[in-house]
mmCIF file of N, CA and C in Angstrom:
data_model
loop_
_atom_site.group_PDB
_atom_site.id
_atom_site.type_symbol
_atom_site.label_atom_id
_atom_site.label_comp_id
_atom_site.label_asym_id
_atom_site.label_seq_id
_atom_site.Cartn_x
_atom_site.Cartn_y
_atom_site.Cartn_z
ATOM 1 N N UNK A 1377 14.321 14.854 -17.811
ATOM 2 C CA UNK A 1377 12.593 15.395 -17.409
ATOM 3 C C UNK A 1377 12.432 14.935 -16.204
ATOM 4 N N UNK A 1378 11.698 16.428 -16.139
ATOM 5 C CA UNK A 1378 11.617 16.814 -14.325
ATOM 6 C C UNK A 1378 9.761 16.275 -14.309
ATOM 7 N N UNK A 1379 9.917 15.714 -13.136
ATOM 8 C CA UNK A 1379 8.883 15.291 -12.726
ATOM 9 C C UNK A 1379 7.721 16.436 -12.294
ATOM 10 N N UNK A 1380 6.343 16.356 -12.589
ATOM 11 C CA UNK A 1380 5.627 17.418 -12.246
ATOM 12 C C UNK A 1380 5.618 17.226 -11.464
ATOM 13 N N UNK A 1381 4.882 18.579 -10.321
ATOM 14 C CA UNK A 1381 4.938 18.565 -8.694
ATOM 15 C C UNK A 1381 2.988 18.202 -8.539
ATOM 16 N N UNK A 1382 2.919 16.980 -7.677
ATOM 17 C CA UNK A 1382 1.533 16.380 -7.358
ATOM 18 C C UNK A 1382 1.142 17.272 -5.946
ATOM 19 N N UNK A 1383 -0.487 17.051 -5.951
ATOM 20 C CA UNK A 1383 -0.888 17.395 -4.559
ATOM 21 C C UNK A 1383 -0.128 16.012 -3.206
ATOM 22 N N UNK A 1384 -0.162 16.954 -2.568
ATOM 23 C CA UNK A 1384 0.716 15.948 -1.558
ATOM 24 C C UNK A 1384 -0.798 15.881 -0.479
ATOM 25 N N UNK A 1385 -0.645 15.283 0.108
ATOM 26 C CA UNK A 1385 -1.236 14.923 2.016
ATOM 27 C C UNK A 1385 -0.603 14.181 2.805
ATOM 28 N N UNK A 1386 -0.235 15.341 3.830
ATOM 29 C CA UNK A 1386 0.661 14.782 4.630
ATOM 30 C C UNK A 1386 0.120 14.314 5.926
ATOM 31 N N UNK A 1387 0.430 12.898 6.302
ATOM 32 C CA UNK A 1387 -0.358 12.368 7.704
ATOM 33 C C UNK A 1387 0.570 12.162 8.814
ATOM 34 N N UNK A 1388 0.326 12.343 9.879
ATOM 35 C CA UNK A 1388 0.983 12.143 10.769
ATOM 36 C C UNK A 1388 0.120 11.151 11.510
ATOM 37 N N UNK A 1389 1.175 10.105 11.753
ATOM 38 C CA UNK A 1389 0.566 8.944 12.473
ATOM 39 C C UNK A 1389 1.094 9.331 14.154
ATOM 40 N N UNK A 1390 -0.193 9.160 14.709
ATOM 41 C CA UNK A 1390 0.267 9.484 16.300
ATOM 42 C C UNK A 1390 0.772 8.254 17.062
ATOM 43 N N UNK A 1391 1.284 8.337 18.185
ATOM 44 C CA UNK A 1391 1.638 7.081 19.029
ATOM 45 C C UNK A 1391 0.683 6.770 19.808
ATOM 46 N N UNK A 1392 -0.266 5.758 20.240
ATOM 47 C CA UNK A 1392 -1.274 5.468 20.951
ATOM 48 C C UNK A 1392 -1.021 3.933 21.676
ATOM 49 N N UNK A 1393 -1.529 3.822 22.579
ATOM 50 C CA UNK A 1393 -1.674 2.972 23.762
ATOM 51 C C UNK A 1393 -0.117 2.635 23.990
ATOM 52 N N UNK A 1394 -0.146 1.965 25.286
ATOM 53 C CA UNK A 1394 1.114 1.589 26.113
ATOM 54 C C UNK A 1394 2.163 0.821 25.467
ATOM 55 N N UNK A 1395 1.946 -0.201 24.793
ATOM 56 C CA UNK A 1395 2.800 -1.140 23.836
ATOM 57 C C UNK A 1395 3.573 0.051 22.475
ATOM 58 N N UNK A 1396 2.609 0.942 22.191
ATOM 59 C CA UNK A 1396 2.982 1.712 20.982
ATOM 60 C C UNK A 1396 2.421 0.829 19.866
ATOM 61 N N UNK A 1397 2.600 1.478 18.913
ATOM 62 C CA UNK A 1397 2.348 1.078 16.979
ATOM 63 C C UNK A 1397 3.604 0.838 16.527
ATOM 64 N N UNK A 1398 3.436 0.136 15.671
ATOM 65 C CA UNK A 1398 4.574 -0.408 14.455
ATOM 66 C C UNK A 1398 4.434 0.190 13.261
ATOM 67 N N UNK A 1399 5.071 0.632 12.286
ATOM 68 C CA UNK A 1399 5.487 0.935 11.357
ATOM 69 C C UNK A 1399 5.934 -0.087 10.125
ATOM 70 N N UNK A 1400 5.399 -0.717 9.378
ATOM 71 C CA UNK A 1400 6.276 -1.792 8.381
ATOM 72 C C UNK A 1400 6.440 -1.341 7.028
ATOM 73 N N UNK A 1401 7.878 -0.595 6.548
ATOM 74 C CA UNK A 1401 7.840 0.120 5.357
ATOM 75 C C UNK A 1401 8.288 -1.274 4.090
ATOM 76 N N UNK A 1402 7.503 -1.101 3.101
ATOM 77 C CA UNK A 1402 7.588 -2.291 2.305
ATOM 78 C C UNK A 1402 6.325 -3.281 2.578
ATOM 79 N N UNK A 1403 5.505 -3.396 1.225
ATOM 80 C CA UNK A 1403 4.501 -4.056 1.282
ATOM 81 C C UNK A 1403 4.756 -5.362 0.591
ATOM 82 N N UNK A 1404 5.905 -5.653 0.093
ATOM 83 C CA UNK A 1404 5.898 -6.999 -0.511
ATOM 84 C C UNK A 1404 5.840 -7.831 0.781
ATOM 85 N N UNK A 1405 6.227 -9.426 -0.219
ATOM 86 C CA UNK A 1405 5.189 -10.870 0.890
ATOM 87 C C UNK A 1405 6.300 -10.380 2.181
ATOM 88 N N UNK A 1406 7.518 -10.483 2.628
ATOM 89 C CA UNK A 1406 8.062 -9.981 4.001
ATOM 90 C C UNK A 1406 7.426 -9.157 4.796
ATOM 91 N N UNK A 1407 6.976 -8.175 3.876
ATOM 92 C CA UNK A 1407 6.622 -6.740 4.895
ATOM 93 C C UNK A 1407 5.310 -6.820 5.283
ATOM 94 N N UNK A 1408 4.337 -7.666 4.534
ATOM 95 C CA UNK A 1408 2.813 -8.187 4.703
ATOM 96 C C UNK A 1408 2.875 -9.110 6.029
ATOM 97 N N UNK A 1409 3.849 -10.584 6.169
ATOM 98 C CA UNK A 1409 4.095 -11.031 7.093
ATOM 99 C C UNK A 1409 4.554 -10.862 8.216
ATOM 100 N N UNK A 1410 5.242 -10.151 8.058
ATOM 101 C CA UNK A 1410 5.521 -8.943 9.155
ATOM 102 C C UNK A 1410 4.603 -8.554 10.179
ATOM 103 N N UNK A 1411 3.495 -7.852 9.111
ATOM 104 C CA UNK A 1411 2.603 -7.248 9.620
ATOM 105 C C UNK A 1411 1.675 -7.986 10.564
ATOM 106 N N UNK A 1412 1.263 -8.851 9.674
ATOM 107 C CA UNK A 1412 0.201 -9.758 10.381
ATOM 108 C C UNK A 1412 0.845 -10.531 11.275
ATOM 109 N N UNK A 1413 2.518 -10.931 11.524
ATOM 110 C CA UNK A 1413 2.374 -11.504 12.817
ATOM 111 C C UNK A 1413 2.801 -10.301 13.787
ATOM 112 N N UNK A 1414 2.824 -9.400 14.147
ATOM 113 C CA UNK A 1414 2.940 -8.341 15.292
ATOM 114 C C UNK A 1414 1.730 -7.645 14.963
ATOM 115 N N UNK A 1415 0.656 -7.990 14.256
ATOM 116 C CA UNK A 1415 -0.627 -7.136 14.403
ATOM 117 C C UNK A 1415 -1.513 -8.319 15.273
ATOM 118 N N UNK A 1416 -1.349 -9.838 14.913
ATOM 119 C CA UNK A 1416 -1.565 -11.070 15.932
ATOM 120 C C UNK A 1416 -1.037 -10.472 17.719
ATOM 121 N N UNK A 1417 0.150 -10.329 17.678
ATOM 122 C CA UNK A 1417 0.762 -9.704 18.730
ATOM 123 C C UNK A 1417 0.085 -8.759 19.799
ATOM 124 N N UNK A 1418 -0.894 -8.140 19.079
ATOM 125 C CA UNK A 1418 -1.355 -7.146 19.671
ATOM 126 C C UNK A 1418 -0.999 -5.308 19.265
ATOM 127 N N UNK A 1419 0.093 -5.326 18.142
ATOM 128 C CA UNK A 1419 0.130 -3.937 18.068
ATOM 129 C C UNK A 1419 -0.719 -3.351 16.881
ATOM 130 N N UNK A 1420 -0.781 -2.058 16.724
ATOM 131 C CA UNK A 1420 -1.554 -1.466 15.734
ATOM 132 C C UNK A 1420 -0.338 -1.506 14.933
ATOM 133 N N UNK A 1421 -0.428 -1.513 13.524
ATOM 134 C CA UNK A 1421 0.553 -2.068 12.537
ATOM 135 C C UNK A 1421 0.287 -0.853 11.466
ATOM 136 N N UNK A 1422 1.136 -0.211 10.921
ATOM 137 C CA UNK A 1422 1.068 0.535 9.515
ATOM 138 C C UNK A 1422 1.567 0.256 8.815
ATOM 139 N N UNK A 1423 1.172 -0.158 7.323
ATOM 140 C CA UNK A 1423 1.691 -0.995 6.342
ATOM 141 C C UNK A 1423 2.060 -0.048 5.446
ATOM 142 N N UNK A 1424 3.118 0.685 5.014
ATOM 143 C CA UNK A 1424 3.435 1.455 4.022
ATOM 144 C C UNK A 1424 4.252 1.044 2.944
ATOM 145 N N UNK A 1425 3.713 1.259 2.100
ATOM 146 C CA UNK A 1425 4.334 1.031 0.517
ATOM 147 C C UNK A 1425 4.434 2.235 -0.160
ATOM 148 N N UNK A 1426 5.520 2.285 -1.204
ATOM 149 C CA UNK A 1426 5.612 3.454 -2.072
ATOM 150 C C UNK A 1426 4.701 3.349 -3.027
ATOM 151 N N UNK A 1427 4.426 2.193 -3.543
ATOM 152 C CA UNK A 1427 3.594 1.495 -4.707
ATOM 153 C C UNK A 1427 1.810 1.524 -4.715
ATOM 154 N N UNK A 1428 1.259 2.025 -5.972
ATOM 155 C CA UNK A 1428 0.241 1.850 -5.545
ATOM 156 C C UNK A 1428 -0.570 0.324 -5.132
ATOM 157 N N UNK A 1429 0.248 -0.613 -4.961
ATOM 158 C CA UNK A 1429 -0.239 -1.761 -4.499
ATOM 159 C C UNK A 1429 0.328 -2.371 -4.015
ATOM 160 N N UNK A 1430 -0.258 -3.589 -3.216
ATOM 161 C CA UNK A 1430 0.866 -4.313 -2.172
ATOM 162 C C UNK A 1430 1.178 -5.692 -2.814
ATOM 163 N N UNK A 1431 2.144 -6.438 -2.852
ATOM 164 C CA UNK A 1431 2.733 -7.212 -3.299
ATOM 165 C C UNK A 1431 4.281 -7.106 -3.535
ATOM 166 N N UNK A 1432 4.731 -6.349 -3.960
ATOM 167 C CA UNK A 1432 6.185 -6.260 -4.439
ATOM 168 C C UNK A 1432 6.427 -7.455 -5.487
ATOM 169 N N UNK A 1433 7.580 -7.972 -5.618
ATOM 170 C CA UNK A 1433 8.259 -8.117 -6.764
ATOM 171 C C UNK A 1433 7.340 -9.283 -7.063
ATOM 172 N N UNK A 1434 7.220 -10.258 -5.603
ATOM 173 C CA UNK A 1434 6.461 -11.916 -5.924
ATOM 174 C C UNK A 1434 5.134 -11.602 -6.778
ATOM 175 N N UNK A 1435 4.596 -10.577 -6.561
ATOM 176 C CA UNK A 1435 2.778 -10.557 -7.170
ATOM 177 C C UNK A 1435 3.522 -10.291 -8.273
ATOM 178 N N UNK A 1436 4.698 -10.032 -9.375
ATOM 179 C CA UNK A 1436 5.066 -9.894 -10.609
ATOM 180 C C UNK A 1436 5.498 -11.530 -11.538
ATOM 181 N N UNK A 1437 5.779 -12.407 -10.247
ATOM 182 C CA UNK A 1437 5.901 -13.851 -10.843
ATOM 183 C C UNK A 1437 4.876 -15.034 -10.942
ATOM 184 N N UNK A 1438 5.665 -15.624 -11.848
ATOM 185 C CA UNK A 1438 4.281 -16.789 -12.477
ATOM 186 C C UNK A 1438 4.507 -17.627 -11.345
ATOM 187 N N UNK A 1439 5.628 -18.502 -11.086
ATOM 188 C CA UNK A 1439 6.299 -19.593 -10.388
ATOM 189 C C UNK A 1439 6.642 -19.321 -9.538
ATOM 190 N N UNK A 1440 6.781 -19.720 -8.146
ATOM 191 C CA UNK A 1440 8.376 -19.435 -6.761
ATOM 192 C C UNK A 1440 8.911 -20.801 -7.064
ATOM 193 N N UNK A 1441 10.681 -20.506 -6.623
ATOM 194 C CA UNK A 1441 11.411 -21.516 -6.305
ATOM 195 C C UNK A 1441 10.849 -21.870 -4.829
ATOM 196 N N UNK A 1442 11.427 -23.131 -4.596
ATOM 197 C CA UNK A 1442 11.577 -24.435 -4.926
ATOM 198 C C UNK A 1442 10.199 -25.168 -5.233
ATOM 199 N N UNK A 1443 9.397 -24.662 -5.020
ATOM 200 C CA UNK A 1443 7.861 -25.519 -4.938
ATOM 201 C C UNK A 1443 7.143 -25.259 -6.268
ATOM 202 N N UNK A 1444 7.838 -24.487 -7.427
ATOM 203 C CA UNK A 1444 7.446 -24.059 -8.564
ATOM 204 C C UNK A 1444 5.571 -24.150 -8.048
ATOM 205 N N UNK A 1445 5.629 -23.272 -7.254
ATOM 206 C CA UNK A 1445 3.824 -23.026 -6.970
ATOM 207 C C UNK A 1445 3.793 -21.424 -7.067
ATOM 208 N N UNK A 1446 2.103 -21.152 -7.357
ATOM 209 C CA UNK A 1446 1.763 -19.927 -8.257
ATOM 210 C C UNK A 1446 2.162 -18.881 -7.022
ATOM 211 N N UNK A 1447 2.824 -18.179 -7.496
ATOM 212 C CA UNK A 1447 2.846 -16.601 -6.692
ATOM 213 C C UNK A 1447 1.805 -16.275 -6.066
ATOM 214 N N UNK A 1448 0.508 -16.165 -7.264
ATOM 215 C CA UNK A 1448 -0.620 -15.354 -6.493
ATOM 216 C C UNK A 1448 -1.196 -16.586 -5.306
ATOM 217 N N UNK A 1449 -1.143 -17.262 -5.001
ATOM 218 C CA UNK A 1449 -1.590 -18.636 -4.834
ATOM 219 C C UNK A 1449 -0.956 -18.552 -2.957
ATOM 220 N N UNK A 1450 0.071 -18.107 -3.111
ATOM 221 C CA UNK A 1450 0.684 -17.961 -1.780
ATOM 222 C C UNK A 1450 0.349 -16.733 -1.023
ATOM 223 N N UNK A 1451 0.754 -15.564 -2.149
ATOM 224 C CA UNK A 1451 0.307 -14.300 -1.870
ATOM 225 C C UNK A 1451 -1.064 -13.951 -1.152
ATOM 226 N N UNK A 1452 -2.489 -14.462 -2.362
ATOM 227 C CA UNK A 1452 -3.683 -13.485 -2.061
ATOM 228 C C UNK A 1452 -4.038 -14.241 -0.591
ATOM 229 N N UNK A 1453 -4.258 -15.019 0.298
ATOM 230 C CA UNK A 1453 -4.592 -15.251 1.106
ATOM 231 C C UNK A 1453 -4.002 -14.338 2.410
ATOM 232 N N UNK A 1454 -2.552 -13.813 2.229
ATOM 233 C CA UNK A 1454 -2.119 -12.867 2.835
ATOM 234 C C UNK A 1454 -2.644 -11.482 2.756
ATOM 235 N N UNK A 1455 -2.968 -11.192 1.552
ATOM 236 C CA UNK A 1455 -3.242 -10.134 1.175
ATOM 237 C C UNK A 1455 -4.286 -9.749 1.967
ATOM 238 N N UNK A 1456 -5.549 -10.650 1.845
ATOM 239 C CA UNK A 1456 -6.872 -10.567 2.401
ATOM 240 C C UNK A 1456 -6.658 -10.379 3.910
ATOM 241 N N UNK A 1457 -5.920 -11.473 4.490
ATOM 242 C CA UNK A 1457 -5.817 -11.602 5.793
ATOM 243 C C UNK A 1457 -5.332 -10.239 6.479
ATOM 244 N N UNK A 1458 -4.548 -9.190 5.807
ATOM 245 C CA UNK A 1458 -3.739 -8.354 6.394
ATOM 246 C C UNK A 1458 -4.729 -7.185 5.622
ATOM 247 N N UNK A 1459 -5.330 -7.075 4.525
ATOM 248 C CA UNK A 1459 -7.309 -6.176 4.547
ATOM 249 C C UNK A 1459 -7.721 -6.600 5.604
ATOM 250 N N UNK A 1460 -8.018 -7.456 6.094
ATOM 251 C CA UNK A 1460 -9.310 -7.580 7.597
ATOM 252 C C UNK A 1460 -9.047 -7.525 7.984
ATOM 253 N N UNK A 1461 -7.653 -7.495 8.760
ATOM 254 C CA UNK A 1461 -7.143 -7.640 10.573
ATOM 255 C C UNK A 1461 -6.908 -6.467 10.881
ATOM 256 N N UNK A 1462 -8.046 -6.222 11.898
ATOM 257 C CA UNK A 1462 -7.866 -4.787 12.391
ATOM 258 C C UNK A 1462 -7.374 -4.112 12.925
ATOM 259 N N UNK A 1463 -5.940 -4.684 13.235
ATOM 260 C CA UNK A 1463 -4.353 -3.839 13.724
ATOM 261 C C UNK A 1463 -4.198 -3.800 12.791
ATOM 262 N N UNK A 1464 -4.479 -3.452 11.344
ATOM 263 C CA UNK A 1464 -3.421 -3.318 10.040
ATOM 264 C C UNK A 1464 -3.978 -2.381 9.283
ATOM 265 N N UNK A 1465 -3.454 -1.120 9.431
ATOM 266 C CA UNK A 1465 -3.940 -0.354 8.107
ATOM 267 C C UNK A 1465 -3.048 -0.178 7.194
ATOM 268 N N UNK A 1466 -3.379 -0.368 5.950
ATOM 269 C CA UNK A 1466 -2.481 -0.582 4.508
ATOM 270 C C UNK A 1466 -2.507 1.155 4.196
ATOM 271 N N UNK A 1467 -1.280 1.466 4.081
ATOM 272 C CA UNK A 1467 -1.306 2.827 3.150
ATOM 273 C C UNK A 1467 -0.332 2.976 1.851
ATOM 274 N N UNK A 1468 -0.891 2.506 0.979
ATOM 275 C CA UNK A 1468 -0.480 2.821 -0.238
ATOM 276 C C UNK A 1468 0.105 3.510 -0.781
ATOM 277 N N UNK A 1469 0.705 3.770 -1.606
ATOM 278 C CA UNK A 1469 1.304 5.320 -2.623
ATOM 279 C C UNK A 1469 1.422 6.152 -1.322
ATOM 280 N N UNK A 1470 1.832 5.572 -0.715
ATOM 281 C CA UNK A 1470 2.720 6.537 0.232
ATOM 282 C C UNK A 1470 4.321 6.328 0.783
ATOM 283 N N UNK A 1471 4.655 7.634 0.780
ATOM 284 C CA UNK A 1471 6.329 7.689 1.276
ATOM 285 C C UNK A 1471 6.656 8.206 2.604
ATOM 286 N N UNK A 1472 7.607 7.957 3.197
ATOM 287 C CA UNK A 1472 8.071 8.385 4.188
ATOM 288 C C UNK A 1472 8.974 9.498 4.245
ATOM 289 N N UNK A 1473 8.177 10.600 4.863
ATOM 290 C CA UNK A 1473 8.990 12.072 4.339
ATOM 291 C C UNK A 1473 10.448 12.157 5.816
ATOM 292 N N UNK A 1474 10.105 12.022 7.130
ATOM 293 C CA UNK A 1474 10.628 12.141 7.877
ATOM 294 C C UNK A 1474 10.372 11.533 8.846
ATOM 295 N N UNK A 1475 11.534 10.994 9.703
ATOM 296 C CA UNK A 1475 11.238 10.135 11.093
ATOM 297 C C UNK A 1475 12.125 10.749 12.359
ATOM 298 N N UNK A 1476 11.205 11.140 13.173
ATOM 299 C CA UNK A 1476 12.073 12.228 14.042
ATOM 300 C C UNK A 1476 11.379 11.502 15.405
ATOM 301 N N UNK A 1477 12.538 11.844 16.814
ATOM 302 C CA UNK A 1477 12.416 10.893 17.990
ATOM 303 C C UNK A 1477 13.117 10.669 18.216
ATOM 304 N N UNK A 1478 13.009 9.780 19.275
ATOM 305 C CA UNK A 1478 14.386 8.624 19.730
ATOM 306 C C UNK A 1478 13.635 7.540 20.117
ATOM 307 N N UNK A 1479 14.061 6.296 20.325
ATOM 308 C CA UNK A 1479 13.455 5.024 20.120
ATOM 309 C C UNK A 1479 12.342 4.617 21.166
ATOM 310 N N UNK A 1480 11.714 4.346 20.599
ATOM 311 C CA UNK A 1480 10.133 4.283 21.565
ATOM 312 C C UNK A 1480 9.450 5.748 21.495
ATOM 313 N N UNK A 1481 10.001 6.299 20.910
ATOM 314 C CA UNK A 1481 9.018 7.834 21.140
ATOM 315 C C UNK A 1481 9.240 8.353 19.604
ATOM 316 N N UNK A 1482 8.846 7.733 18.274
ATOM 317 C CA UNK A 1482 8.883 8.533 17.249
ATOM 318 C C UNK A 1482 7.859 9.190 16.718
ATOM 319 N N UNK A 1483 8.327 9.851 15.851
ATOM 320 C CA UNK A 1483 7.165 10.632 15.047
ATOM 321 C C UNK A 1483 7.577 10.808 13.338
ATOM 322 N N UNK A 1484 6.477 10.167 12.964
ATOM 323 C CA UNK A 1484 6.713 9.590 11.432
ATOM 324 C C UNK A 1484 5.650 10.631 10.694
ATOM 325 N N UNK A 1485 6.373 11.243 9.964
ATOM 326 C CA UNK A 1485 5.851 12.263 8.465
ATOM 327 C C UNK A 1485 6.042 11.503 7.519
ATOM 328 N N UNK A 1486 4.560 11.074 6.952
ATOM 329 C CA UNK A 1486 4.209 10.293 5.910
ATOM 330 C C UNK A 1486 3.690 11.220 4.674
ATOM 331 N N UNK A 1487 3.841 11.149 3.406
ATOM 332 C CA UNK A 1487 3.272 11.811 1.840
ATOM 333 C C UNK A 1487 2.441 11.087 1.444
ATOM 334 N N UNK A 1488 1.469 11.229 1.276
ATOM 335 C CA UNK A 1488 0.447 9.721 0.720
ATOM 336 C C UNK A 1488 -0.332 10.674 -0.646
ATOM 337 N N UNK A 1489 0.342 10.149 -1.954
ATOM 338 C CA UNK A 1489 0.201 10.747 -2.829
ATOM 339 C C UNK A 1489 -0.947 10.608 -3.780
ATOM 340 N N UNK A 1490 -2.104 11.607 -4.529
ATOM 341 C CA UNK A 1490 -2.958 11.544 -4.490
ATOM 342 C C UNK A 1490 -3.064 10.585 -5.847
ATOM 343 N N UNK A 1491 -4.548 9.881 -4.979
ATOM 344 C CA UNK A 1491 -5.054 8.874 -6.536
ATOM 345 C C UNK A 1491 -6.303 8.971 -7.505
ATOM 346 N N UNK A 1492 -6.811 10.007 -6.922
ATOM 347 C CA UNK A 1492 -7.772 10.810 -7.916
ATOM 348 C C UNK A 1492 -9.057 10.209 -8.109
ATOM 349 N N UNK A 1493 -9.252 9.699 -6.886
ATOM 350 C CA UNK A 1493 -10.741 8.846 -7.193
ATOM 351 C C UNK A 1493 -10.290 8.747 -5.333
ATOM 352 N N UNK A 1494 -12.293 8.060 -4.995
ATOM 353 C CA UNK A 1494 -12.232 8.294 -3.739
ATOM 354 C C UNK A 1494 -12.057 6.829 -3.651
ATOM 355 N N UNK A 1495 -11.289 6.550 -2.655
ATOM 356 C CA UNK A 1495 -10.503 5.191 -2.424
ATOM 357 C C UNK A 1495 -11.561 4.604 -1.675
ATOM 358 N N UNK A 1496 -12.531 5.406 -0.463
ATOM 359 C CA UNK A 1496 -13.590 4.558 0.027
ATOM 360 C C UNK A 1496 -14.244 3.923 -0.625
ATOM 361 N N UNK A 1497 -15.172 4.386 -1.445
ATOM 362 C CA UNK A 1497 -16.149 3.818 -2.040
ATOM 363 C C UNK A 1497 -15.758 2.940 -3.221
ATOM 364 N N UNK A 1498 -14.527 2.864 -3.647
ATOM 365 C CA UNK A 1498 -13.849 2.409 -4.916
ATOM 366 C C UNK A 1498 -14.484 0.431 -4.524
ATOM 367 N N UNK A 1499 -14.951 0.139 -5.632
ATOM 368 C CA UNK A 1499 -15.107 -1.083 -5.668
ATOM 369 C C UNK A 1499 -14.927 -2.103 -6.586
ATOM 370 N N UNK A 1500 -13.500 -1.502 -7.249
ATOM 371 C CA UNK A 1500 -12.932 -2.343 -8.380
ATOM 372 C C UNK A 1500 -13.743 -2.410 -9.470
ATOM 373 N N UNK A 1501 -14.697 -1.538 -9.821
ATOM 374 C CA UNK A 1501 -15.524 -1.918 -11.196
ATOM 375 C C UNK A 1501 -15.009 -1.448 -12.230
ATOM 376 N N UNK A 1502 -13.938 -0.321 -12.111
ATOM 377 C CA UNK A 1502 -13.228 0.090 -13.317
ATOM 378 C C UNK A 1502 -14.385 0.850 -14.050
ATOM 379 N N UNK A 1503 -15.624 0.892 -13.302
ATOM 380 C CA UNK A 1503 -16.411 2.047 -14.204
ATOM 381 C C UNK A 1503 -16.034 3.746 -14.409
ATOM 382 N N UNK A 1504 -15.331 3.750 -13.261
ATOM 383 C CA UNK A 1504 -14.353 5.254 -13.269
ATOM 384 C C UNK A 1504 -13.005 5.786 -14.812
ATOM 385 N N UNK A 1505 -12.979 4.308 -15.419
ATOM 386 C CA UNK A 1505 -11.716 4.470 -16.230
ATOM 387 C C UNK A 1505 -12.793 4.943 -17.847
ATOM 388 N N UNK A 1506 -13.869 4.504 -17.569
ATOM 389 C CA UNK A 1506 -14.623 4.889 -18.780
ATOM 390 C C UNK A 1506 -15.137 6.503 -18.997
ATOM 391 N N UNK A 1507 -15.042 7.094 -18.117
ATOM 392 C CA UNK A 1507 -14.932 8.505 -17.882
ATOM 393 C C UNK A 1507 -13.867 9.133 -17.644
ATOM 394 N N UNK A 1508 -12.544 8.376 -17.918
ATOM 395 C CA UNK A 1508 -11.575 8.837 -18.008
ATOM 396 C C UNK A 1508 -11.380 10.202 -19.242
ATOM 397 N N UNK A 1509 -10.224 10.881 -19.238
ATOM 398 C CA UNK A 1509 -10.033 11.648 -20.572
ATOM 399 C C UNK A 1509 -8.905 11.292 -21.276
ATOM 400 N N UNK A 1510 -8.153 10.540 -20.832
ATOM 401 C CA UNK A 1510 -7.144 10.129 -21.324
ATOM 402 C C UNK A 1510 -6.458 8.607 -20.987
ATOM 403 N N UNK A 1511 -5.865 7.959 -22.110
ATOM 404 C CA UNK A 1511 -6.124 6.755 -22.436
ATOM 405 C C UNK A 1511 -4.387 6.367 -23.079
ATOM 406 N N UNK A 1512 -3.831 5.510 -22.056
ATOM 407 C CA UNK A 1512 -2.923 5.169 -22.930
ATOM 408 C C UNK A 1512 -2.666 3.126 -22.558
ATOM 409 N N UNK A 1513 -2.031 2.604 -23.818
ATOM 410 C CA UNK A 1513 -2.267 1.131 -23.556
ATOM 411 C C UNK A 1513 -1.245 0.307 -22.687
ATOM 412 N N UNK A 1514 -1.192 -0.533 -21.707
ATOM 413 C CA UNK A 1514 -0.376 -1.199 -20.765
ATOM 414 C C UNK A 1514 -0.853 -2.056 -21.211
ATOM 415 N N UNK A 1515 0.093 -3.040 -22.108
ATOM 416 C CA UNK A 1515 0.054 -4.475 -22.818
ATOM 417 C C UNK A 1515 -1.488 -4.447 -23.350
ATOM 418 N N UNK A 1516 -2.380 -5.055 -22.753
ATOM 419 C CA UNK A 1516 -3.515 -5.854 -23.583
ATOM 420 C C UNK A 1516 -4.862 -4.807 -22.694
ATOM 421 N N UNK A 1517 -4.446 -3.923 -21.312
ATOM 422 C CA UNK A 1517 -5.455 -3.451 -20.660
ATOM 423 C C UNK A 1517 -5.067 -1.925 -20.383
ATOM 424 N N UNK A 1518 -6.259 -1.107 -20.574
ATOM 425 C CA UNK A 1518 -6.448 -0.037 -20.772
ATOM 426 C C UNK A 1518 -6.371 0.749 -19.239
ATOM 427 N N UNK A 1519 -5.847 1.907 -18.907
ATOM 428 C CA UNK A 1519 -5.375 2.580 -17.756
ATOM 429 C C UNK A 1519 -5.968 4.134 -17.411
ATOM 430 N N UNK A 1520 -5.978 4.399 -16.860
ATOM 431 C CA UNK A 1520 -6.802 5.896 -16.693
ATOM 432 C C UNK A 1520 -5.237 6.716 -16.430
ATOM 433 N N UNK A 1521 -4.924 7.822 -17.604
ATOM 434 C CA UNK A 1521 -3.349 8.380 -17.145
ATOM 435 C C UNK A 1521 -3.776 9.887 -15.868
#
């Protein structure tokens, strides 16, 4: 089955400052921690993930080895820290299209997939799902298709 084409928004990330900017590809627990560490050292960090949310596989786990801690108890503070840090820009649902240049002078082109909502206005209240015309069940939660 062939995928339907979607509208795409191309985002060019400019290089700024004397130290340069950093792009971390993959917003799992390791990518989030790398972004936080780099941001605290003064770099502007672009945290890019192809999925619509950050957290990776760890966010899907109930408990983690070897401490048997709740995975969200470990990740949630990191989510908040990364989201609130002024040097971190989180770009979810975004693919790396191409990387050009040489070390220290890269130009990265990203394709930001459409979300069909105004993310800057979203409060997570799920009101928009009441007006969506197409529904499909995902476990016990209804999601807009």
